Amino acid sequence: MSSVTQETSTARRPVYGLIAEFDNTGDLMRAAEKVRDAGYIWWDCCTPFPVHGLDKAMGVKRTILPVLVFGAGATGTAAAFALQTFTNSFSFSTWALVKVTGYPYLISGKPMMSLPAFIPVIFEVTVLFSALSCVGLMFLFNGLPRLYHPLLQNNRFRRATNDRFFVVIEARDPKFLRGTTEAFLRTLGASAVEAVED
Amino acid sequence: MSTLPVSNTHAVDIVDNTVEMPGTRAPLVLNLETFAEVTTTVCRVAESRRAPMAWYVAFGLSLSLLGFLGFCVSYLIFTGVGVWGLNNPVMWAFDITNFVFWVGIGHAGTLISAILFLFRQKWRTGINRFAEAMTIFAVICAGLFPGIHVGRVWFAYWLFPIPNQMDMWPQFRSPLLWDVFAVSTYFTVSLVFWYTGMVPDLATLRDRAKGKLQQFAYGLFAIGWRGSNRHWHRYERAYLILAALSTPLVLSVHSVVSFDFATSQLPGWHTTIFPPYFVAGAIFSGFAMVLTLAVPARELFGLKDLITLRHLDNMNKVILATGCMVGYAYAMEFFVAWYSGAAFEKFAFVNRAFGQYWWAYWIMVSCNVITPQLFWFKKMRTSIPMMFILSIVVNVGMWFERFVIIVTSLANDFLPSSWDQFTPTWVDIGTMLGAFGLFFTLFLLFCRFLPMIAMAEVKAIMPAADPHQKKDHAHAHAHAHDHGHGHGGAH
């Protein structure tokens, strides 16, 4: 089962970590549970699609992204309200990168502070702020964009975006010992275990 | 049924997935059993060195139309809006008709990707990617028209609240300004949604790319995605939030477009039914355009196993439902016009059906209300030629709906002395056709170079994706899967 295709004795370059390849989600899930229980910290599963239940098997903590997005949305609401009331309801000047002055418009006898008429723009700006911050923070927290990564140099790993499932244990993990970790990964039923150069 | 997708390699496995079997879920992917087969089927399109001949023909045609659009728009800008057939009462005609038409089409993509996502409609995964692409290209076409119809296009930036030496600001109590915010937000959010969904698939293309240029380009846009589950966790959260944000957004956009009319006091425009009526019409036309594109695309690029007859059948059901809503709105407009007792309102509607633009009105009714009724019959919903023709009929009907709403109301308003008739010039018609050139050019480029189907999402709904299935994954099969406890995977 375990076909190990790595240079065995002394690696010329430092090792980034070990990858174990699985060909179905069930095996990956069981392996993930064991790696989690073995107490590794710097490890991951790489899959071509989000696998249902893997978060729990890996013990991934719930992200705080939604809370931050709510904050960004609320900022959008406030910003849109401020923008509209400042530009259309008041005539004072202030400094926002450049000097800007409000220009109160009297439109068909509506009050200067006509909140109902400001709601559509408030809504749109709220959505805009939330959506952009949602995607921006998601990629930021994921450490992306990152155009170089040791894993992406590995030929076997190319199938992680196609049809194979990988468990990756990084060398920086305190429990990482090249030989022991490799032997441990082989017990998990991986179809291949391989070292990845840094 | 002759139209069933039959794959060459698995000729034995013919499944009619439009049949409802109690207790089981119909398979959404036919004939392709492994994840690798899905990858190959989708990537083949972008990886093949030559596209099908039909692609080159269509691309040449679209590019010519796009060139003509460039000519018409330059002529308009250098000469002035007088080159269009607009006149004093009819100050909006083809320009705004095209704007509303394209914005409407743009609604299907987000509906499929966001609303159907929240409703856990797994069949959306087969069609969401190119429906989203279609949305973006349609909104680009839509954005063109308000931009050029303002007359002095070099002042188009006045639409945005940019500090300037004149201390002038946009008028935020105007629905036209709400429109600027609604459409630009919609475009931005749709683009972000589309791109975010595409990142894992771009990574697939990157990892399979052979040429240096492909490796660089796909690598750049895949921004280093490596399928890490810690990434997927945040990614799925973000996707869910985006869907939840896009759902009210998509409903707001056409509502705001309808406010452009509804908040005015013109008979025929001044009605409260407009927002829901416009949204239903937008979804109606958008789904029709998705079908118009999906039917040839799945034939041409060999995607019949992923965009199955069931997907098309479902879309036809949506078209039927929204077509009925639109028909109801037409009837209700007449009822309210009569019930209001307002003479001008009554006149506006009788004039629509029997006045100088009667032909446009009846084209609208027959295309949008009468012909879609054929979709009550399953034979019609599952007939490829029939649905292709009907989707084009609906597109035509929805274009005329906007024309009828805009032009008939303006041409015959309160004072007969100010009435006039609108006749399009060649520039009007050229710009309208040219916008189709822009749309199809972008769409064809998308089909050729980007993953047309959301591979990662399709894989996640395949029976083989379920970690709790039986160990004999080699035979992971649409039917072999135990559907009883079916949670086939996360989205």
XYZ file of C-alpha atoms in Angstrom:
689
model
C 0.000 0.000 0.000
C 2.542 2.586 1.076
C 4.793 3.392 -1.822
C 7.325 5.835 -0.456
C 9.121 7.778 -3.149
C 11.347 10.054 -1.167
C 15.084 10.357 -0.751
C 15.592 8.282 2.348
C 18.751 9.271 4.168
C 19.803 12.905 4.070
C 17.652 15.437 2.253
C 19.742 18.026 0.491
C 17.155 20.716 1.172
C 15.210 21.253 4.383
C 11.912 19.437 4.560
C 8.658 21.414 4.611
C 6.708 18.459 5.849
C 5.191 15.113 4.994
C 2.157 14.492 2.845
C -0.034 11.420 2.930
C -2.311 10.748 -0.010
C -5.805 9.236 0.240
C -8.149 8.412 -2.572
C -11.477 8.866 -0.832
C -13.058 11.126 1.744
C -13.882 8.366 4.234
C -10.242 7.339 4.691
C -9.201 10.973 4.899
C -11.759 11.627 7.602
C -10.583 8.713 9.736
C -6.957 9.726 9.236
C -7.732 13.330 10.186
C -9.320 12.203 13.440
C -6.215 10.201 14.313
C -3.803 13.025 13.472
C -5.913 15.375 15.580
C -5.897 12.935 18.496
C -2.142 12.405 18.153
C -1.764 16.064 19.153
C -0.290 17.630 16.029
C -0.813 21.388 15.654
C 0.817 22.422 12.366
C -1.027 20.118 10.060
C -3.763 20.337 7.494
C -5.934 18.427 5.076
C -5.936 19.447 1.421
C -8.948 18.461 -0.631
C -10.359 19.290 -4.061
C -13.647 20.356 -2.487
C -14.869 21.089 1.041
C -15.498 17.737 2.727
C -18.561 17.652 4.932
C -17.629 16.999 8.552
C -13.880 17.392 8.091
C -13.789 20.559 10.212
C -14.972 18.531 13.156
C -12.627 15.649 12.397
C -9.705 18.073 12.316
C -10.894 20.140 15.228
C -10.889 23.396 13.264
C -12.151 26.261 15.362
C -15.049 28.291 14.028
C -13.862 31.422 12.264
C -14.732 34.860 13.617
C -15.206 36.116 10.076
C -18.995 36.690 10.403
C -18.508 39.007 13.387
C -15.994 41.112 11.502
C -18.230 41.228 8.449
C -21.048 42.497 10.623
C -18.745 45.251 11.830
C -17.827 46.154 8.269
C -21.488 46.218 7.306
C -22.316 48.521 10.199
C -19.452 50.781 9.121
C -20.978 50.858 5.638
C -24.355 51.844 7.066
C -22.817 54.671 9.062
C -20.649 55.820 6.173
C -23.545 55.951 3.718
C -25.723 57.822 6.192
C -22.941 60.298 6.915
C -22.182 60.794 3.229
C -25.774 61.532 2.293
C -26.655 63.767 5.180
C -23.400 65.688 4.908
C -23.645 66.276 1.165
C -27.388 66.879 0.879
C -28.530 68.248 4.254
C -25.830 70.551 5.655
C -23.645 73.335 4.381
C -20.578 73.195 6.613
C -17.085 72.381 5.424
C -14.865 69.641 6.676
C -11.656 67.897 5.772
C -11.867 64.425 4.183
C -8.569 64.067 2.268
C -9.548 67.333 0.582
C -11.722 70.151 1.837
C -15.367 69.323 1.178
C -18.485 71.389 1.694
C -22.068 70.185 2.019
C -24.768 71.491 -0.310
C -28.287 71.354 1.085
C -30.784 70.665 -1.682
C -34.447 71.434 -1.304
C -36.177 68.830 -3.442
C -39.973 68.978 -3.827
C -40.385 70.238 -0.280
C -38.899 67.138 1.348
C -37.125 67.719 4.653
C -33.387 68.297 4.463
C -32.807 65.147 6.517
C -35.047 62.871 4.458
C -34.033 59.525 5.891
C -36.510 57.376 3.913
C -35.015 58.639 0.654
C -31.542 57.798 1.925
C -32.342 54.171 2.733
C -31.658 52.585 -0.690
C -28.110 53.966 -0.824
C -27.536 53.055 2.839
C -28.580 49.495 2.026
C -26.380 49.216 -1.044
C -23.295 50.610 0.695
C -23.870 48.272 3.648
C -23.916 45.293 1.306
C -20.884 46.575 -0.579
C -18.778 47.038 2.549
C -19.834 43.667 3.948
C -19.184 41.727 0.746
C -15.791 43.248 0.040
C -14.600 42.860 3.610
C -15.976 39.319 3.733
C -13.934 38.163 0.759
C -10.941 40.337 1.592
C -10.703 39.100 5.182
C -11.315 35.501 4.153
C -8.339 35.554 1.798
C -6.273 37.539 4.275
C -6.875 35.054 7.094
C -6.056 32.247 4.675
C -2.733 33.869 3.928
C -3.660 34.366 0.293
C -2.657 35.589 -2.238
C 0.511 33.566 -1.873
C 2.103 32.836 -5.188
C 4.777 30.478 -3.874
C 4.207 27.543 -1.582
C 6.370 24.426 -1.091
C 3.353 22.157 -1.548
C 2.672 23.606 -4.966
C 6.146 22.486 -6.097
C 5.310 18.845 -5.401
C 4.121 16.772 -8.350
C 2.018 14.360 -6.369
C 0.266 17.232 -4.631
C -1.077 18.518 -7.954
C -3.931 16.097 -7.614
C -5.097 17.862 -4.439
C -7.126 20.119 -6.729
C -8.347 17.202 -8.793
C -9.270 13.927 -7.138
C -6.913 13.126 -4.250
C -7.078 13.981 -0.562
C -3.979 14.829 1.446
C -2.975 15.041 5.055
C -0.040 17.429 5.457
C 2.063 17.536 8.633
C 4.546 20.376 8.672
C 8.122 20.026 9.892
C 7.690 22.980 12.246
C 5.208 21.031 14.353
C 6.764 20.377 17.795
C 5.799 16.695 17.568
C 7.282 16.301 14.094
C 10.020 13.690 13.847
C 10.745 12.669 10.306
C 10.863 8.924 10.899
C 8.173 8.625 13.559
C 5.707 10.892 11.794
C 6.255 9.062 8.542
C 5.608 5.714 10.178
C 2.530 7.163 11.870
C 1.142 8.432 8.556
C 1.661 5.022 6.967
C -0.517 3.410 9.613
C -3.427 5.619 8.587
C -4.051 3.765 5.338
C -2.597 6.340 2.998
C -1.969 5.248 -0.557
C 1.341 7.130 -0.509
C 3.508 9.065 1.938
C 6.049 11.544 0.669
C 8.343 14.279 1.980
C 8.004 17.756 0.563
C 11.043 20.001 0.214
C 10.884 23.492 1.565
C -36.112 9.949 -24.967
C -33.790 10.884 -27.768
C -32.273 13.894 -26.057
C -30.806 12.047 -23.109
C -27.104 12.540 -22.645
C -25.279 9.387 -23.613
C -21.596 9.201 -22.959
C -19.469 7.145 -25.320
C -17.441 5.470 -22.629
C -20.366 4.378 -20.483
C -22.980 3.616 -23.099
C -24.695 1.187 -20.740
C -25.511 3.738 -18.125
C -28.464 5.682 -19.453
C -30.415 7.374 -16.702
C -33.395 9.634 -17.146
C -32.833 11.904 -14.182
C -35.951 13.976 -14.820
C -38.053 11.192 -13.329
C -38.965 11.708 -9.681
C -38.412 8.556 -7.647
C -39.922 8.751 -4.162
C -37.336 8.268 -1.450
C -34.316 8.831 -3.671
C -32.574 11.879 -4.990
C -32.151 12.023 -8.728
C -28.481 11.990 -9.739
C -27.210 15.402 -10.800
C -24.099 14.097 -12.493
C -24.580 11.415 -15.122
C -22.066 8.887 -16.392
C -19.100 10.529 -14.683
C -18.269 8.426 -11.675
C -14.956 9.710 -10.385
C -13.800 13.185 -9.467
C -11.068 12.933 -12.090
C -13.647 12.420 -14.809
C -15.426 15.609 -13.764
C -12.131 17.495 -13.775
C -11.221 16.222 -17.219
C -14.647 16.920 -18.690
C -14.647 20.524 -17.522
C -10.970 21.314 -18.075
C -10.926 19.786 -21.556
C -12.646 22.907 -22.875
C -9.996 25.297 -21.624
C -7.111 22.923 -22.302
C -7.849 21.889 -25.876
C -5.640 23.672 -28.346
C -8.484 24.396 -30.743
C -12.043 25.282 -29.897
C -14.928 23.729 -31.857
C -15.462 25.356 -35.274
C -18.793 26.785 -34.111
C -16.934 28.724 -31.434
C -14.782 30.510 -34.018
C -17.821 31.346 -36.137
C -19.752 32.683 -33.153
C -16.733 34.590 -31.903
C -16.132 36.211 -35.297
C -19.749 37.260 -35.491
C -19.792 38.632 -31.939
C -16.551 40.487 -32.467
C -17.933 42.147 -35.605
C -21.033 43.239 -33.707
C -18.795 44.535 -30.916
C -16.853 46.536 -33.488
C -20.097 47.982 -34.766
C -21.052 48.896 -31.204
C -17.773 50.788 -30.929
C -18.597 52.644 -34.109
C -22.168 53.497 -33.040
C -21.065 54.675 -29.602
C -18.232 56.811 -31.011
C -20.630 58.317 -33.538
C -23.061 59.089 -30.718
C -20.389 60.674 -28.538
C -18.884 62.774 -31.336
C -22.238 63.898 -32.727
C -24.639 63.946 -29.770
C -27.687 62.035 -28.613
C -29.628 63.513 -31.524
C -28.436 60.577 -33.614
C -30.925 58.469 -31.703
C -34.627 58.752 -32.491
C -35.462 60.433 -29.176
C -37.808 63.435 -29.213
C -39.498 65.713 -26.751
C -41.976 63.512 -24.925
C -40.047 60.293 -25.672
C -36.760 61.141 -24.015
C -36.034 57.553 -23.041
C -36.448 54.774 -25.546
C -33.963 52.176 -26.788
C -31.240 53.310 -24.380
C -33.196 52.693 -21.197
C -35.027 49.706 -22.699
C -31.653 48.085 -23.297
C -30.442 49.092 -19.852
C -33.402 47.504 -18.076
C -33.279 44.481 -20.384
C -29.630 43.756 -19.599
C -29.906 44.437 -15.881
C -32.846 42.050 -15.811
C -30.853 39.322 -17.522
C -28.148 39.862 -14.974
C -30.485 38.701 -12.212
C -30.508 34.998 -12.986
C -26.850 34.475 -12.129
C -27.119 35.770 -8.601
C -30.469 34.126 -8.104
C -28.942 30.773 -9.019
C -25.745 31.276 -7.057
C -27.186 32.949 -3.959
C -30.882 32.219 -3.490
C -30.738 28.615 -4.672
C -27.655 28.179 -2.479
C -29.545 29.315 0.601
C -32.391 26.965 -0.330
C -29.865 24.107 -0.641
C -30.779 23.424 -4.244
C -27.895 21.214 -5.239
C -28.695 21.298 -8.932
C -27.450 24.869 -8.996
C -23.844 23.643 -9.002
C -24.054 22.536 -12.619
C -25.094 25.921 -13.933
C -24.059 28.541 -11.398
C -20.640 29.375 -12.816
C -21.694 30.381 -16.279
C -24.913 31.935 -15.010
C -22.752 34.178 -12.802
C -20.472 34.942 -15.733
C -23.535 35.814 -17.766
C -24.672 38.124 -14.969
C -21.433 40.044 -15.004
C -21.369 40.426 -18.772
C -25.030 41.458 -18.823
C -24.407 44.111 -16.173
C -21.466 45.411 -18.216
C -23.836 45.763 -21.195
C -26.407 47.426 -18.943
C -23.876 49.862 -17.522
C -22.984 51.034 -20.999
C -26.380 52.578 -21.719
C -26.868 55.014 -18.840
C -23.234 55.958 -19.358
C -23.720 56.983 -22.969
C -27.256 58.346 -22.826
C -26.334 61.252 -20.555
C -25.224 63.205 -23.584
C -21.963 64.646 -22.374
C -20.303 61.397 -21.412
C -17.209 63.152 -20.157
C -19.344 64.314 -17.222
C -20.503 60.797 -16.364
C -18.358 60.917 -13.241
C -20.877 63.411 -11.818
C -22.940 60.346 -11.010
C -20.561 59.558 -8.167
C -20.011 61.597 -5.005
C -16.514 62.798 -5.862
C -15.339 65.992 -4.167
C -14.885 68.671 -6.789
C -13.994 72.340 -7.142
C -17.654 73.279 -7.696
C -18.739 71.866 -4.327
C -21.479 69.981 -6.140
C -22.867 66.655 -5.009
C -25.252 64.086 -6.431
C -28.868 64.400 -5.412
C -29.379 61.484 -3.060
C -33.164 61.732 -3.012
C -33.335 60.724 -6.670
C -34.031 57.107 -7.697
C -31.677 57.628 -10.627
C -28.867 58.056 -8.152
C -30.020 55.039 -6.141
C -29.676 53.186 -9.399
C -26.031 54.200 -9.715
C -25.348 52.741 -6.297
C -27.525 49.671 -6.789
C -26.087 48.681 -10.157
C -22.461 49.405 -9.293
C -22.767 47.535 -5.993
C -24.460 44.677 -7.782
C -21.703 44.523 -10.353
C -18.938 44.612 -7.751
C -20.519 42.018 -5.493
C -21.371 39.701 -8.396
C -17.809 39.958 -9.674
C -16.386 39.162 -6.246
C -18.826 36.275 -5.813
C -17.953 34.874 -9.238
C -14.223 35.188 -8.718
C -14.278 33.751 -5.203
C -16.198 30.739 -6.462
C -13.731 30.321 -9.294
C -10.492 30.370 -7.269
C -10.464 26.604 -6.450
C -11.216 25.758 -10.076
C -8.513 28.107 -11.321
C -6.163 26.207 -9.029
C -7.242 22.975 -10.732
C -6.440 24.476 -14.122
C -3.109 25.758 -12.763
C -2.135 22.323 -11.507
C -2.960 20.734 -14.850
C -1.496 23.428 -17.088
C 1.238 22.315 -19.466
C 2.317 25.576 -21.122
C 4.340 28.288 -19.386
C 1.792 30.987 -20.194
C -1.129 28.922 -18.843
C 0.812 28.064 -15.692
C 1.576 31.717 -15.116
C -1.890 33.080 -15.891
C -3.906 30.465 -14.008
C -1.305 30.506 -11.231
C -1.658 34.251 -10.853
C -5.436 34.208 -10.647
C -5.576 31.108 -8.459
C -3.633 33.208 -5.872
C -1.962 30.154 -4.381
C -5.090 28.156 -3.539
C -4.097 24.665 -2.401
C -7.335 23.226 -1.094
C -6.367 23.469 2.565
C -9.277 22.522 4.776
C -8.484 25.395 7.130
C -8.961 27.613 4.082
C -12.088 25.798 2.979
C -13.568 26.412 6.411
C -13.318 30.209 6.093
C -14.090 30.008 2.412
C -17.395 28.261 3.006
C -18.328 30.747 5.731
C -17.493 33.620 3.404
C -19.464 32.015 0.585
C -22.496 31.606 2.805
C -22.280 35.227 3.950
C -21.920 36.392 0.363
C -24.994 34.386 -0.600
C -26.932 35.888 2.291
C -25.836 39.376 1.255
C -26.513 38.847 -2.432
C -30.037 37.581 -1.884
C -31.520 40.904 -0.709
C -29.126 42.688 -3.050
C -30.460 40.976 -6.156
C -34.013 41.788 -5.124
C -33.062 45.378 -4.393
C -31.418 46.051 -7.731
C -34.415 45.600 -9.965
C -36.634 47.183 -7.328
C -34.460 50.266 -7.508
C -34.541 50.137 -11.313
C -38.319 50.043 -11.099
C -38.249 53.094 -8.777
C -36.846 55.061 -11.722
C -40.329 54.709 -13.147
C -42.563 54.138 -10.145
C -41.597 57.316 -8.296
C -42.456 59.480 -11.281
C -46.018 60.657 -11.826
C -46.430 59.448 -15.366
C -49.512 57.277 -16.006
C -48.364 53.722 -16.610
C -45.243 54.218 -14.483
C -46.680 55.504 -11.233
C -47.622 52.169 -9.685
C -46.680 50.286 -6.542
C -46.672 46.872 -8.228
C -43.471 47.727 -10.076
C -40.751 46.421 -7.720
C -41.981 42.809 -7.391
C -43.188 42.830 -10.982
C -39.770 43.951 -12.232
C -37.951 41.401 -10.090
C -40.124 38.537 -11.371
C -39.583 39.735 -14.933
C -35.854 39.969 -14.355
C -35.622 36.387 -13.123
C -37.844 35.289 -15.990
C -35.614 36.878 -18.623
C -32.418 35.875 -16.844
C -33.316 32.206 -16.757
C -34.304 32.395 -20.417
C -30.859 33.776 -21.235
C -29.163 31.083 -19.152
C -31.028 28.500 -21.221
C -30.182 30.237 -24.487
C -26.521 29.930 -23.529
C -26.596 26.558 -21.761
C -28.274 24.591 -24.512
C -25.628 25.230 -27.191
C -22.756 25.286 -24.685
C -23.453 21.816 -23.296
C -23.713 20.402 -26.832
C -20.617 22.159 -28.096
C -18.299 21.497 -25.181
C -19.524 18.020 -24.211
C -20.995 19.003 -20.850
C -24.220 17.040 -21.104
C -23.291 14.847 -18.163
C -22.974 17.860 -15.891
C -25.710 20.117 -17.260
C -28.257 17.360 -17.458
C -31.794 17.367 -18.686
C -32.910 17.699 -15.088
C -31.096 21.032 -14.775
C -32.796 22.281 -17.929
C -36.141 20.938 -16.772
C -35.768 22.786 -13.465
C -34.901 26.026 -15.233
C -37.937 25.649 -17.449
C -40.073 25.301 -14.342
C -38.639 28.559 -13.001
C -39.387 30.209 -16.342
C -42.951 28.955 -16.209
C -43.450 30.169 -12.638
C -41.974 33.620 -13.202
C -43.745 33.894 -16.562
C -47.035 33.380 -14.737
C -46.075 36.050 -12.192
C -45.338 38.457 -15.014
C -48.681 37.601 -16.632
C -50.418 38.229 -13.317
C -48.679 41.610 -13.070
C -49.883 42.573 -16.558
C -53.442 41.715 -15.592
C -53.177 43.467 -12.244
C -51.893 46.646 -13.876
C -55.030 46.743 -16.004
C -57.247 46.034 -13.031
C -55.677 48.771 -10.921
C -55.857 51.225 -13.807
C -59.588 50.595 -14.033
C -60.136 50.413 -10.262
C -58.207 53.636 -9.605
C -60.791 55.568 -11.578
C -58.009 57.881 -12.802
C -58.775 58.868 -16.400
C -55.134 59.210 -17.396
C -54.222 55.882 -15.898
C -57.083 54.148 -17.680
C -56.156 55.770 -20.940
C -52.486 54.769 -20.587
C -53.359 51.081 -20.381
C -56.010 51.000 -23.084
C -53.544 52.914 -25.225
C -50.842 50.315 -24.570
C -52.989 47.496 -25.872
C -54.788 49.305 -28.681
C -52.847 52.509 -29.348
C -50.031 53.221 -31.761
C -47.760 50.613 -30.173
C -50.377 47.839 -30.005
C -48.060 45.488 -31.898
C -45.311 45.847 -29.319
C -47.805 45.152 -26.529
C -49.126 42.008 -28.149
C -45.653 40.737 -28.956
C -44.912 41.173 -25.251
C -48.035 39.326 -24.106
C -47.696 36.453 -26.535
C -43.993 35.933 -25.835
C -44.109 36.328 -22.064
C -47.479 35.000 -21.020
C -48.901 32.752 -23.717
C -46.005 30.722 -25.141
C -44.318 29.879 -21.798
C -47.529 28.022 -20.861
C -46.202 25.221 -23.061
C -43.844 24.450 -20.196
C -46.720 22.964 -18.233
C -46.044 19.872 -20.316
C -43.044 17.784 -19.388
C -42.533 16.857 -23.026
C -41.945 20.525 -23.773
C -39.736 21.083 -20.736
C -37.472 18.219 -21.735
C -37.326 18.911 -25.456
C -34.043 20.611 -26.306
C -35.154 22.373 -29.523
C -38.393 23.500 -27.908
C -36.740 25.035 -24.849
C -34.116 26.749 -26.981
C -36.745 28.385 -29.168
C -38.905 29.333 -26.188
C -35.928 30.843 -24.363
C -35.299 33.149 -27.309
C -39.005 33.964 -27.522
C -38.927 34.967 -23.844
C -35.868 37.151 -24.422
C -37.659 38.929 -27.254
C -40.802 39.288 -25.153
C -38.946 40.749 -22.212
C -37.166 43.272 -24.400
C -40.564 44.386 -25.697
C -41.957 44.561 -22.173
C -39.437 47.239 -21.276
C -40.036 49.007 -24.581
C -43.790 49.019 -23.982
C -43.471 50.310 -20.420
C -41.042 53.064 -21.328
C -42.169 54.284 -24.726
C -45.968 54.027 -24.569
C -46.101 55.916 -21.285
C -43.850 58.703 -22.536
C -45.311 59.054 -26.035
C -48.865 59.676 -24.863
C -48.845 61.514 -21.556
C -51.321 64.016 -20.121
C -51.566 66.586 -22.921
C -52.457 65.387 -26.419
C -50.734 68.479 -27.821
C -47.372 67.176 -26.635
C -47.800 63.626 -27.910
C -45.317 62.230 -30.361
C -44.136 58.928 -31.732
C -40.734 57.311 -31.343
C -39.061 55.776 -34.376
C -35.643 54.167 -33.878
C -32.767 55.260 -36.096
C -30.061 52.938 -37.411
C -27.838 54.059 -34.519
C -30.489 52.948 -32.016
C -30.728 49.540 -33.639
C -26.968 49.285 -34.148
C -26.278 50.020 -30.485
C -28.852 47.461 -29.391
C -27.350 44.748 -31.623
C -23.846 45.843 -30.709
C -24.559 45.241 -27.029
C -25.295 41.619 -27.915
C -21.894 41.565 -29.597
C -20.260 42.785 -26.395
C -22.166 40.232 -24.343
C -21.412 37.245 -26.552
C -17.770 38.209 -27.089
C -17.191 38.223 -23.346
C -19.189 35.055 -22.858
C -17.364 33.147 -25.583
C -13.989 34.180 -24.169
C -15.145 32.987 -20.764
C -16.222 29.604 -22.192
C -12.897 29.148 -23.903
C -10.475 30.055 -21.136
C -12.155 29.708 -17.757
C -13.736 26.776 -15.932
C -17.302 26.861 -17.222
C -18.618 24.593 -14.477
C -17.903 24.905 -10.775
C -15.885 21.689 -10.523
C -15.274 21.852 -6.776
C -18.967 22.374 -6.101
C -20.077 19.620 -8.463
C -17.632 17.190 -6.859
C -18.983 18.030 -3.427
C -22.499 16.924 -4.393
C -21.400 13.651 -5.979
C -22.214 10.490 -4.039
C -18.480 9.694 -3.839
C -17.915 12.887 -1.829
C -19.846 11.556 1.136
C -17.314 10.430 3.757
C -19.857 8.109 5.348
C -20.567 6.070 2.269
C -19.627 2.432 2.031
C -15.992 1.610 1.500
C -16.407 0.305 -2.072
C -15.686 3.698 -3.493
C -14.440 2.165 -6.714
C -18.080 1.589 -7.552
C -19.230 4.883 -6.121
C -22.221 5.150 -8.308
C -25.181 7.406 -8.655
C -27.578 4.616 -7.756
C -25.381 2.521 -5.489
C -25.328 5.304 -2.957
C -27.556 4.977 0.034
C -29.770 8.001 -0.392
C -31.663 7.327 2.796
C -29.296 9.235 5.042
C -28.335 11.490 2.185
C -26.295 14.492 3.034
C -24.160 14.128 -0.023
C -21.653 16.737 1.068
C -21.319 20.345 1.924
C -21.561 23.061 -0.637
